[in-house]
Tab-separated table of C-alpha atoms in Angstrom:
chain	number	residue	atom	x	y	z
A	1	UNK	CA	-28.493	8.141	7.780
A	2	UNK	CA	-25.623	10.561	7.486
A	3	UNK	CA	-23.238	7.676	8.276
A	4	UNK	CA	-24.570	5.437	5.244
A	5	UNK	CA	-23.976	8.475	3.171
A	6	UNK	CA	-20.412	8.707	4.225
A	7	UNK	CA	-20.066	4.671	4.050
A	8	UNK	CA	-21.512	5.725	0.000
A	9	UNK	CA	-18.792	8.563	-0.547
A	10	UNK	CA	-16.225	6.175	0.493
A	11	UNK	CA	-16.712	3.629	-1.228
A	12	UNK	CA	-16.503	5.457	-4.432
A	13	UNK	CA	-14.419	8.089	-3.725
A	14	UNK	CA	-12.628	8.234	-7.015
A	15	UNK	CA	-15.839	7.964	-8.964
A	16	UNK	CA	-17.145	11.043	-6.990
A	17	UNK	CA	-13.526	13.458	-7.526
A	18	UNK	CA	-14.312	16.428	-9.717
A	19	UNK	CA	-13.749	16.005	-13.397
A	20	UNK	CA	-9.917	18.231	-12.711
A	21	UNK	CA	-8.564	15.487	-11.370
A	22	UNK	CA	-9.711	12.662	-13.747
A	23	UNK	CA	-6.794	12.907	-15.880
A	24	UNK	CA	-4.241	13.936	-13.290
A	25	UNK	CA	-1.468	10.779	-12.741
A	26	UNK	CA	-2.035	8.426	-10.142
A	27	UNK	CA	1.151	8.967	-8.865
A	28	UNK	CA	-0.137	12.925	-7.549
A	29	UNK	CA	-2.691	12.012	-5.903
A	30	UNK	CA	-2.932	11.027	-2.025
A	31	UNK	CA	-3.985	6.707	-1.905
A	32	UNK	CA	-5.239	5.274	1.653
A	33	UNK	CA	-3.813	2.518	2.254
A	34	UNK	CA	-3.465	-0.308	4.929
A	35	UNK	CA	-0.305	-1.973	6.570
A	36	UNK	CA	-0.363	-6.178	6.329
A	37	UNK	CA	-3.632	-5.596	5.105
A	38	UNK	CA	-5.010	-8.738	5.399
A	39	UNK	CA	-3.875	-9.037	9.408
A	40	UNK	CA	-7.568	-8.630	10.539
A	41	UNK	CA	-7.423	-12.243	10.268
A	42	UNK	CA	-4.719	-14.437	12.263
A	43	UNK	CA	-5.160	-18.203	12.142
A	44	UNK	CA	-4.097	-18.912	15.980
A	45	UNK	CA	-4.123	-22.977	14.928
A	46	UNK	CA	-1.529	-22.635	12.416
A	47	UNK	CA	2.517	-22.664	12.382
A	48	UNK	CA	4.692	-20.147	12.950
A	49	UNK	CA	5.690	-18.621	9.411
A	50	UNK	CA	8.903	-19.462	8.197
A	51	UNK	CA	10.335	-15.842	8.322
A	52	UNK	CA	10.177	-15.765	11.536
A	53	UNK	CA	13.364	-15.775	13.414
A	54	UNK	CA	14.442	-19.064	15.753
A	55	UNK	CA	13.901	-17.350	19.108
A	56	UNK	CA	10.116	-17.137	17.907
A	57	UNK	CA	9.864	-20.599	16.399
A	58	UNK	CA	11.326	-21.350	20.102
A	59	UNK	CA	8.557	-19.455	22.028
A	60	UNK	CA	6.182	-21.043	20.432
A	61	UNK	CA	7.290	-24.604	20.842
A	62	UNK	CA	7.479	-24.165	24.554
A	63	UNK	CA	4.508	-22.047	24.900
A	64	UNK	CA	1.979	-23.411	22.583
A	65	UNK	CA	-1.181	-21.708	21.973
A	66	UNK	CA	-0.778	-19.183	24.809
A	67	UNK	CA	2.212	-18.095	22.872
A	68	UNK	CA	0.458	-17.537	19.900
A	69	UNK	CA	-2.301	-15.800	21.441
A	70	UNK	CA	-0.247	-13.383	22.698
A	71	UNK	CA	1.620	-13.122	18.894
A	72	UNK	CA	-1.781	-12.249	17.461
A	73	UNK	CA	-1.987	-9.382	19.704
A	74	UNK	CA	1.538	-7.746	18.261
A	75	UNK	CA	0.840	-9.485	14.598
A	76	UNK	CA	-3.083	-7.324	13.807
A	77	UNK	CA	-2.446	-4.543	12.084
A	78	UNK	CA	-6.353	-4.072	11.126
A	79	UNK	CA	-9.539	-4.996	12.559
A	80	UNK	CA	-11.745	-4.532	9.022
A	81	UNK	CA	-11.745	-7.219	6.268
A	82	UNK	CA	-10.799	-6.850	2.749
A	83	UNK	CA	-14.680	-5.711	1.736
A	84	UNK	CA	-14.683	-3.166	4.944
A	85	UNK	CA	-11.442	-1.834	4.387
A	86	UNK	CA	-12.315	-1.269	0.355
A	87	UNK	CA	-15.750	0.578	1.776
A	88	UNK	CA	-13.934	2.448	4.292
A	89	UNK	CA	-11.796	4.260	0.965
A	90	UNK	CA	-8.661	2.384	1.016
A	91	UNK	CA	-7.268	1.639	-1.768
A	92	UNK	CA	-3.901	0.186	-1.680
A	93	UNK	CA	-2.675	-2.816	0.136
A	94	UNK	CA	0.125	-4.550	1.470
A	95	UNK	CA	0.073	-8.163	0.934
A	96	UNK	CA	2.997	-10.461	2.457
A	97	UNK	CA	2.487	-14.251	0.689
A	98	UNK	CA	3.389	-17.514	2.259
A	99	UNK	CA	4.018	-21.489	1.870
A	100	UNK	CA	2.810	-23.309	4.960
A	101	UNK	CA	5.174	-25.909	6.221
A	102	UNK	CA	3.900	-29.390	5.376
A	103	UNK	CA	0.983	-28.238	3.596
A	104	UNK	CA	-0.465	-30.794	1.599
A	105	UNK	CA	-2.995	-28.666	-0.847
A	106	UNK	CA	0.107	-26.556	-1.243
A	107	UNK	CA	-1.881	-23.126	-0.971
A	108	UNK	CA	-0.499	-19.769	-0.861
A	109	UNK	CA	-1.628	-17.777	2.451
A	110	UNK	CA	-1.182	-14.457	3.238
A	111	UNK	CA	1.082	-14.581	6.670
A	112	UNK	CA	2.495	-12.258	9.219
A	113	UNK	CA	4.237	-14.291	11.801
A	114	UNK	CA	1.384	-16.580	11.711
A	115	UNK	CA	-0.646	-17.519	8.738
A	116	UNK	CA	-3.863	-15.720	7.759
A	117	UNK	CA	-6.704	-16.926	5.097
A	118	UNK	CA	-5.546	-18.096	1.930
A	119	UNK	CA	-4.962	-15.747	-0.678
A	120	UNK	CA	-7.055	-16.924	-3.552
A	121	UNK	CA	-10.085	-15.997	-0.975
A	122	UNK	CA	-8.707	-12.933	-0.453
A	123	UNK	CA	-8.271	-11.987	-4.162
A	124	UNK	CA	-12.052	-13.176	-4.448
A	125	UNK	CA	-13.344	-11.045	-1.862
A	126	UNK	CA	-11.484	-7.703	-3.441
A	127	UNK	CA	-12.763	-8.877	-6.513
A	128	UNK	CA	-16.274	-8.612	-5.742
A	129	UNK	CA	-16.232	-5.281	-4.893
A	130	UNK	CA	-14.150	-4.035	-8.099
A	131	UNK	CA	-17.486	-5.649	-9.669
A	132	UNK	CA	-19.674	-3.634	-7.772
A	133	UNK	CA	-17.929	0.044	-7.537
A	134	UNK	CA	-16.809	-0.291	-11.678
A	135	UNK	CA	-14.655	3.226	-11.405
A	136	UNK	CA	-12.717	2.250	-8.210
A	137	UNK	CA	-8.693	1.327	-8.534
A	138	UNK	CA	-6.800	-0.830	-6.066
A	139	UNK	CA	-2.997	-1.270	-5.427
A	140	UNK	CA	-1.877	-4.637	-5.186
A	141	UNK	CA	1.498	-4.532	-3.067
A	142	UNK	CA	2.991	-8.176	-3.131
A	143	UNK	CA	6.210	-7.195	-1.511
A	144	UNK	CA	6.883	-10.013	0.262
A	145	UNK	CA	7.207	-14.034	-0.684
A	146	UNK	CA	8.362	-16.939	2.080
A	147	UNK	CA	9.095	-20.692	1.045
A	148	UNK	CA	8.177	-20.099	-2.260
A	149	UNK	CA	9.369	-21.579	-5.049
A	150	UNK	CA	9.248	-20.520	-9.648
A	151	UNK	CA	6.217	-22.817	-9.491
A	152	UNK	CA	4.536	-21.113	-6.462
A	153	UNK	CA	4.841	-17.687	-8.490
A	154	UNK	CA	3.165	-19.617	-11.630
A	155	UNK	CA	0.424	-20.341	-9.272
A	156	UNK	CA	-0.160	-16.991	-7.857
A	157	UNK	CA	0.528	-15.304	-11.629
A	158	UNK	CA	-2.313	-17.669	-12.613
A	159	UNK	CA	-4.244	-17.090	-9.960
A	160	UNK	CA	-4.449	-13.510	-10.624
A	161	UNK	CA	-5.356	-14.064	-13.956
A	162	UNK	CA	-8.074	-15.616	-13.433
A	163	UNK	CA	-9.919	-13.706	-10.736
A	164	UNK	CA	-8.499	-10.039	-12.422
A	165	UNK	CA	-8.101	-10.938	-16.277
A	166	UNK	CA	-8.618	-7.813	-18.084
A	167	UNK	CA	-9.066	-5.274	-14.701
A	168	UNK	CA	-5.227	-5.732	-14.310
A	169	UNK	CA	-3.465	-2.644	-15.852
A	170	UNK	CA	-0.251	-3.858	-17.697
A	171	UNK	CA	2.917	-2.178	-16.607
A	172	UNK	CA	3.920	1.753	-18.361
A	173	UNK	CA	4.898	5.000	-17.223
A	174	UNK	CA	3.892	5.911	-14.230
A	175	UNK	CA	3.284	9.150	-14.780
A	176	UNK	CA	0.795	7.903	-17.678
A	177	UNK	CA	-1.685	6.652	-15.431
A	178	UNK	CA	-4.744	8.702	-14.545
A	179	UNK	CA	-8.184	7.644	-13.234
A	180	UNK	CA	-9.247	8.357	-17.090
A	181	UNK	CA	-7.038	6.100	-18.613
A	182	UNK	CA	-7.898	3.587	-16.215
A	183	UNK	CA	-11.665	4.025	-17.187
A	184	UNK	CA	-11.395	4.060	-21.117
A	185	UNK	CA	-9.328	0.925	-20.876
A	186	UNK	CA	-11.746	-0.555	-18.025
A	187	UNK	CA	-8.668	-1.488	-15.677
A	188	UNK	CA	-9.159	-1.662	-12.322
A	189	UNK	CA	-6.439	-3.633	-10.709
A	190	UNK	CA	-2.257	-2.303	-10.472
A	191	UNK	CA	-0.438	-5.028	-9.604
A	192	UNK	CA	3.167	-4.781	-8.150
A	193	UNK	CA	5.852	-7.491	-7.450
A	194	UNK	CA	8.639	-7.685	-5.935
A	195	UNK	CA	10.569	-10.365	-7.406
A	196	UNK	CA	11.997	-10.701	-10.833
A	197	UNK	CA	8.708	-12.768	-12.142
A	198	UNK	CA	7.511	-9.284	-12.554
A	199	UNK	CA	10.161	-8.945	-15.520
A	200	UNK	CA	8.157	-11.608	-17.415
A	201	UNK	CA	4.592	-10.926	-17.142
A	202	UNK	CA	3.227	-7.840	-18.595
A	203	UNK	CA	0.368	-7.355	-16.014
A	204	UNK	CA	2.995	-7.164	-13.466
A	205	UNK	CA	4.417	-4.097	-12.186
A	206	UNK	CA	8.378	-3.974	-10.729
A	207	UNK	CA	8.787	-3.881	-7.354
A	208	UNK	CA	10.569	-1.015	-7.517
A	209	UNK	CA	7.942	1.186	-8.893
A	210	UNK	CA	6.207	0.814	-5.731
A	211	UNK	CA	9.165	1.947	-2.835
A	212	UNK	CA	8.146	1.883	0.673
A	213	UNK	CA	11.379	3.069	2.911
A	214	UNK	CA	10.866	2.339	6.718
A	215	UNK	CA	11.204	4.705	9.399
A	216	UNK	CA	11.797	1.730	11.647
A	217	UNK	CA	10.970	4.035	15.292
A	218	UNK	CA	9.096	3.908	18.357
A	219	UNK	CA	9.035	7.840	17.972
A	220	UNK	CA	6.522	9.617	16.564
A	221	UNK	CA	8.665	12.905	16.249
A	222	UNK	CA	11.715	10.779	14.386
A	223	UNK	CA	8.029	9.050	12.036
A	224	UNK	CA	7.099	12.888	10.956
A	225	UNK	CA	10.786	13.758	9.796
A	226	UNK	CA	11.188	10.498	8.262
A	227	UNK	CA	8.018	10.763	5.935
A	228	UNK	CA	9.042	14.823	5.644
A	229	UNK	CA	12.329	14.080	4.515
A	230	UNK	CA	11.309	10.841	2.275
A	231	UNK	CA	8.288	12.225	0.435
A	232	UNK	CA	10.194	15.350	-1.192
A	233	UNK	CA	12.716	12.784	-2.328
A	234	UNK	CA	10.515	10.366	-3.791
A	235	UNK	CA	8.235	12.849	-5.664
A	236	UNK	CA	11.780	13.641	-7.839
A	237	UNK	CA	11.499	10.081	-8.835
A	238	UNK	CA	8.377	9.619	-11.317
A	239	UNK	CA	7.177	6.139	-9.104
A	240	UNK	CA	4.534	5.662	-7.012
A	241	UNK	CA	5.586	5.422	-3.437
A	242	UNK	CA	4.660	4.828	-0.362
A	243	UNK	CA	4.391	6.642	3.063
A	244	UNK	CA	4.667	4.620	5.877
A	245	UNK	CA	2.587	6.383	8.605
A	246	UNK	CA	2.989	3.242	11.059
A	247	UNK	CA	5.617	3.285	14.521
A	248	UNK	CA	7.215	0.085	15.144
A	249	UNK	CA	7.501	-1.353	18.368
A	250	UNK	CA	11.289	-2.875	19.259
A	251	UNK	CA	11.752	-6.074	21.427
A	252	UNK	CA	11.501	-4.030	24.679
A	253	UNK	CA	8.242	-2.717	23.720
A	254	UNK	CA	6.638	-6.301	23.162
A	255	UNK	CA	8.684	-8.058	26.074
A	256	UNK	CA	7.418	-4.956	28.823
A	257	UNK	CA	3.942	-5.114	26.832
A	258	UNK	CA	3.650	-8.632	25.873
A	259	UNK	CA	0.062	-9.095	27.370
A	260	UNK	CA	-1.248	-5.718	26.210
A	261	UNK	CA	-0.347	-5.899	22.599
A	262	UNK	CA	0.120	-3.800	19.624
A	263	UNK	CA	-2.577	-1.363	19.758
A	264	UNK	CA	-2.335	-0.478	23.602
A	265	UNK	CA	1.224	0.198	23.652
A	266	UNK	CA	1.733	1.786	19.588
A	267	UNK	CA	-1.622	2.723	17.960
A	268	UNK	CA	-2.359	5.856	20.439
A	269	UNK	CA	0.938	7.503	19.989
C-alpha cells in the first residue's frame, strides 16, 4: 500500500538522501524530533516527580488518582512509542531522567511530572531499531536529571554502554559530523548531557552543544518570531541546536482547561 511505502521511506530516511548530502554536517541539515519523548507513556500509579513544585505535590495528596488523571492529560506530549516515533522519521529526542522516591531497585525512569517506563527499557527498545535500519542516526538529549546522585550517572553511563557500545559517536567538532562519517565509523548513536559527567566520558557530548532556548508562550505569532529570531543566531554558532516548535500552556490555561487537557486547548493552535 502507498502508506507502507511511506511508513518504508521514513524509517530510513537518511539511508534514502541523495549521495550530495552524505557528507554534508549534521549540524545543516533539518532533524525531526519529539518533545518529552518518551511521554506516550505516563504511569498514573506512581508519585509525583520530585521536580515538581509543592502546590502539585499538594493536589495530588488531596486529590489522589483523579488528580493524576487529570496531570496525564497536561503531562503527554506524544501518543507513539519509542519504535513508532523512530518509524515515523524522528530522529532526535528529549529525554528528562528520574529517581523515584523510595524506590527500592533504585531504577532510573524517564519522568515528566509523573514517572514513565524505566529508561533501560527505553534505551532497549531504540536499540532494536538502530539494529534493524543500520544507516539511521539518533539524538540522545538527556537534558534533564532529578534526585540523582555521581552514582546514579555511573549507572546510566554504564547503562549506555552496554546497550550502545560502539554505535555511540565520541564527542568532536560538530561541524565534522556527516551521515558519511557516521557510516565508515559504524556510529549510530550522539549522545548529549547536560551535566558535567559529560566532561569525563568520551562518548558523551556537552550539554551545551545541544542548546534548546524556550519561547515559553501561549502565542503562536510570539512561537514564529522566537524560532525566526533564534535560528539565525544559533547557525553563527557551529552547535547543533534545537528549535522548539511547541506553545506552552500557563497556569490559567490548565486551571480554565483542567478537564480538557493539553492537546484540546494547545496542540490545534
Amino acid at each position: 500500500s502507498s502508506q507502507g511505502k511511506n511508513e518504508l521511506r521514513f524509517a530510513d530516511w537518511m539511508a534514502a538522501l541523495p549521495g550530495s548530502i552524505h557528507r554534508t554536517p549534521l549540524t545543516n541539515l533539518a532533524i525531526p524530533g519529539s518533545h518529552d519523548s518518551f511521554s506516550f507513556y505516563i504511569d498514573e500509579a506512581s508519585p509525583v516527580g520530585p521536580e515538581q513544585p509543592e502546590t502539585v505535590q499538594n493536589f495530588v495528596s488531596v486529590f489522589g488518582t483523579v488528580a493524576k488523571k487529570l496531570m496525564r492529560k497536561w503531562l503527554a506530549t506524544q501518543t507513539m512509542n519509542f519504535t513508532s516515533q523512530l518509524g515515523a522519521g524522528i530522529r532526535y529526542f528529549d529525554l528528562r531522567i528520574s529517581t523515584k522516591p523510595r524506590d527500592p531497585d533504585n531504577e532510573l525512569y524517564f519522568a515528566h511530572g509523573l514517572f514513565s517506563a524505566k529508561v533501560k527499557e527505553g534505551l532497549e527498545e531504540i536499540n532494536a531499531f538502530l539494529a534493524d535500519h543500520p544507516k539511521e542516526v539518533v539524538f540522545l538529549d538527556f537534558n534533564h536529571f532529578y534526585g540523582m546522585q555521581k552514582y546514579h550517572h555511573e549507572k546510566l553511563v554504564q547503562m549506555l554502554k552496554d546497550t550502545y557500545g560502539n554505535k555511540m559517536c565520541p564527542a568532536i567538532f560538530a561541524h565534522e559530523v556527516s551521515l558519511q562519517y557516521l557510516w565508515e565509523k559504524e556510529h549510530q548513536v550522539l549522545v548529549f548531557y547536560h551535566s558535567p559527567v559529560a566532561l569525563e566520558v568520551p562518548f558523551l557530548w556537552p550539554g551545551q552543544m545541544m542548546p534548546a532556548p524556550w519561547a515559553n508562550t501561549t502565542d503562536p505569532e510570539k512561537l514564529i518570531q522566537f524560532l525566526q529570531a533564534s535560528i539565525t543566531e544559533r547557525r553563527k554558532k557551529g552547535s547543533f541546536f534545537i528549535s522548539q516548535v511547541v506553545l506552552t500552556p500557563k497556569a490559567s490555561t490548565v486551571v480554565k482547561g483542567v478537564a480538557s487537557g493539553l492537546r484540546e486547548t494547545i496542540t490545534e493552535r
